[in-house]
């Protein structure tokens, strides 16, 4: 792999690693605000999978010797925290609108993660010595997460808008 290709790949993985930090924080917040719903077990499982995906991405970065990206990651986490302060129709309590918007943001993040795994699968999937990861399984897991979040979104929209 050329030095230019490695640099582009490093930037790409750093961007996704930053997004993974924000997405994981958002997933944990969504789970926390829905502990008392029937969705808690499924959201907890989804959070555990997102944690595992984040660890996998961090390991891929380490495998390639990529050590930067910390500032992007901190900026993404700060952005996620700031986004939780947006007006949601309520000042001190969790709003049904928050549930919808958090779910939509998490769906966007999981969709981006799915694209990451699909890109790596297309380029390196037939080269097990490059990474040794089952990118197709990671794509399938992202698909399952998106399916769950789609169902949860329908639930959230029903609560918020009916």
Tab-separated table of C-alpha atoms in Angstrom:
chain	number	residue	atom	x	y	z
A	1	UNK	CA	0.000	0.000	0.000
A	2	UNK	CA	1.439	3.382	-0.963
A	3	UNK	CA	2.146	6.074	1.608
A	4	UNK	CA	-0.569	8.278	0.053
A	5	UNK	CA	-3.114	5.475	0.280
A	6	UNK	CA	-2.166	4.836	3.907
A	7	UNK	CA	-2.587	8.539	4.708
A	8	UNK	CA	-6.043	8.656	3.106
A	9	UNK	CA	-7.038	5.489	4.949
A	10	UNK	CA	-5.760	6.950	8.223
A	11	UNK	CA	-7.852	10.110	7.791
A	12	UNK	CA	-10.901	8.009	6.880
A	13	UNK	CA	-10.511	5.743	9.902
A	14	UNK	CA	-9.810	8.720	12.196
A	15	UNK	CA	-13.032	10.369	11.034
A	16	UNK	CA	-15.006	7.210	11.683
A	17	UNK	CA	-13.284	6.686	15.040
A	18	UNK	CA	-14.334	10.203	16.055
A	19	UNK	CA	-17.878	9.524	14.877
A	20	UNK	CA	-17.885	6.225	16.758
A	21	UNK	CA	-17.146	8.034	20.021
A	22	UNK	CA	-20.052	10.418	19.495
A	23	UNK	CA	-22.342	7.627	18.325
A	24	UNK	CA	-21.553	5.476	21.337
A	25	UNK	CA	-22.247	8.369	23.709
A	26	UNK	CA	-25.543	8.989	21.925
A	27	UNK	CA	-26.496	5.299	22.033
A	28	UNK	CA	-25.802	5.194	25.766
A	29	UNK	CA	-27.903	8.322	26.306
A	30	UNK	CA	-30.787	6.872	24.282
A	31	UNK	CA	-30.626	3.663	26.310
A	32	UNK	CA	-30.464	5.603	29.575
A	33	UNK	CA	-33.543	7.651	28.745
A	34	UNK	CA	-35.479	4.525	27.827
A	35	UNK	CA	-34.583	2.260	30.755
A	36	UNK	CA	-38.203	2.104	31.865
A	37	UNK	CA	-39.556	1.038	28.479
A	38	UNK	CA	-39.930	-2.342	26.844
A	39	UNK	CA	-37.095	-1.280	24.535
A	40	UNK	CA	-34.406	-1.335	27.240
A	41	UNK	CA	-33.164	-4.920	26.615
A	42	UNK	CA	-32.883	-4.395	22.847
A	43	UNK	CA	-31.274	-0.971	23.223
A	44	UNK	CA	-28.823	-2.423	25.751
A	45	UNK	CA	-27.854	-5.135	23.277
A	46	UNK	CA	-27.441	-2.515	20.553
A	47	UNK	CA	-25.190	-0.423	22.822
A	48	UNK	CA	-23.053	-3.498	23.568
A	49	UNK	CA	-22.656	-4.136	19.842
A	50	UNK	CA	-21.769	-0.497	19.173
A	51	UNK	CA	-19.154	-0.710	21.947
A	52	UNK	CA	-17.710	-3.823	20.286
A	53	UNK	CA	-17.710	-2.117	16.880
A	54	UNK	CA	-15.856	0.835	18.379
A	55	UNK	CA	-13.236	-1.488	19.880
A	56	UNK	CA	-12.870	-3.244	16.516
A	57	UNK	CA	-12.286	0.054	14.750
A	58	UNK	CA	-9.733	1.084	17.392
A	59	UNK	CA	-7.927	-2.245	16.908
A	60	UNK	CA	-7.846	-1.823	13.137
A	61	UNK	CA	-6.271	1.605	13.641
A	62	UNK	CA	-3.674	0.091	16.006
A	63	UNK	CA	-2.993	-2.767	13.568
A	64	UNK	CA	-2.136	-0.176	10.932
A	65	UNK	CA	-0.024	1.902	13.323
A	66	UNK	CA	-2.406	4.869	13.293
A	67	UNK	CA	-2.085	6.812	16.527
A	68	UNK	CA	-3.588	10.237	15.765
A	69	UNK	CA	-7.173	11.370	15.620
A	70	UNK	CA	-7.544	12.220	19.289
A	71	UNK	CA	-8.520	15.836	18.649
A	72	UNK	CA	-11.186	14.810	16.126
A	73	UNK	CA	-12.525	12.348	18.666
A	74	UNK	CA	-12.689	14.975	21.422
A	75	UNK	CA	-14.381	17.427	19.066
A	76	UNK	CA	-16.973	14.808	18.080
A	77	UNK	CA	-17.681	14.008	21.736
A	78	UNK	CA	-18.026	17.705	22.534
A	79	UNK	CA	-20.397	18.133	19.610
A	80	UNK	CA	-22.509	15.226	20.830
A	81	UNK	CA	-22.705	16.790	24.295
A	82	UNK	CA	-23.686	20.184	22.889
A	83	UNK	CA	-26.363	18.572	20.718
A	84	UNK	CA	-28.072	17.284	23.860
A	85	UNK	CA	-28.630	20.897	24.951
A	86	UNK	CA	-30.820	21.798	21.966
A	87	UNK	CA	-34.374	22.991	22.645
A	88	UNK	CA	-36.783	20.071	22.682
A	89	UNK	CA	-39.977	21.611	23.996
A	90	UNK	CA	-39.145	20.876	27.623
A	91	UNK	CA	-36.644	22.495	29.928
A	92	UNK	CA	-35.861	19.937	32.626
A	93	UNK	CA	-37.309	16.635	31.468
A	94	UNK	CA	-36.760	14.223	28.623
A	95	UNK	CA	-38.971	15.100	25.691
A	96	UNK	CA	-40.632	12.630	23.336
A	97	UNK	CA	-39.113	14.766	20.574
A	98	UNK	CA	-35.648	14.076	22.026
A	99	UNK	CA	-36.280	10.352	21.661
A	100	UNK	CA	-37.121	10.778	17.961
A	101	UNK	CA	-34.180	13.057	17.186
A	102	UNK	CA	-31.689	10.937	19.118
A	103	UNK	CA	-32.853	7.855	17.268
A	104	UNK	CA	-32.524	9.609	13.904
A	105	UNK	CA	-29.006	10.790	14.730
A	106	UNK	CA	-28.034	7.288	15.839
A	107	UNK	CA	-29.490	5.821	12.648
A	108	UNK	CA	-27.302	8.217	10.649
A	109	UNK	CA	-24.241	7.158	12.631
A	110	UNK	CA	-24.910	3.444	12.233
A	111	UNK	CA	-25.530	3.971	8.516
A	112	UNK	CA	-22.137	5.689	8.224
A	113	UNK	CA	-20.513	2.841	10.162
A	114	UNK	CA	-22.149	0.355	7.805
A	115	UNK	CA	-20.613	2.237	4.882
A	116	UNK	CA	-17.195	2.045	6.556
A	117	UNK	CA	-17.427	-1.728	6.978
A	118	UNK	CA	-18.752	-2.121	3.407
A	119	UNK	CA	-15.877	-0.035	2.006
A	120	UNK	CA	-13.295	-2.073	3.906
A	121	UNK	CA	-14.996	-5.280	2.802
A	122	UNK	CA	-14.949	-4.229	-0.855
A	123	UNK	CA	-11.283	-3.241	-0.801
A	124	UNK	CA	-9.764	-5.665	1.701
A	125	UNK	CA	-12.359	-8.392	2.228
A	126	UNK	CA	-10.559	-10.845	-0.036
A	127	UNK	CA	-7.211	-10.116	1.643
A	128	UNK	CA	-7.454	-11.751	5.094
A	129	UNK	CA	-3.804	-10.989	5.747
A	130	UNK	CA	-4.513	-7.253	5.536
A	131	UNK	CA	-6.867	-7.149	8.498
A	132	UNK	CA	-8.270	-10.546	9.377
A	133	UNK	CA	-11.698	-9.133	10.205
A	134	UNK	CA	-15.028	-10.377	8.915
A	135	UNK	CA	-16.223	-7.122	7.407
A	136	UNK	CA	-19.261	-8.800	5.879
A	137	UNK	CA	-20.402	-9.829	9.363
A	138	UNK	CA	-19.820	-6.271	10.595
A	139	UNK	CA	-22.007	-5.011	7.723
A	140	UNK	CA	-24.695	-7.542	8.665
A	141	UNK	CA	-24.548	-6.434	12.314
A	142	UNK	CA	-24.950	-2.794	11.267
A	143	UNK	CA	-27.961	-3.852	9.184
A	144	UNK	CA	-29.497	-5.505	12.264
A	145	UNK	CA	-28.831	-2.362	14.305
A	146	UNK	CA	-30.522	-0.250	11.635
A	147	UNK	CA	-33.510	-2.588	11.632
A	148	UNK	CA	-33.835	-2.278	15.410
A	149	UNK	CA	-33.464	1.502	15.285
A	150	UNK	CA	-36.077	1.699	12.534
A	151	UNK	CA	-38.568	-0.128	14.747
A	152	UNK	CA	-37.611	2.004	17.729
A	153	UNK	CA	-38.064	5.140	15.621
A	154	UNK	CA	-41.628	4.105	14.772
A	155	UNK	CA	-42.288	3.673	18.505
A	156	UNK	CA	-40.687	7.036	19.316
A	157	UNK	CA	-42.615	8.850	16.587
A	158	UNK	CA	-45.883	7.322	17.813
A	159	UNK	CA	-45.227	8.645	21.331
A	160	UNK	CA	-44.089	12.067	20.135
A	161	UNK	CA	-46.653	12.804	17.461
A	162	UNK	CA	-49.852	10.980	18.409
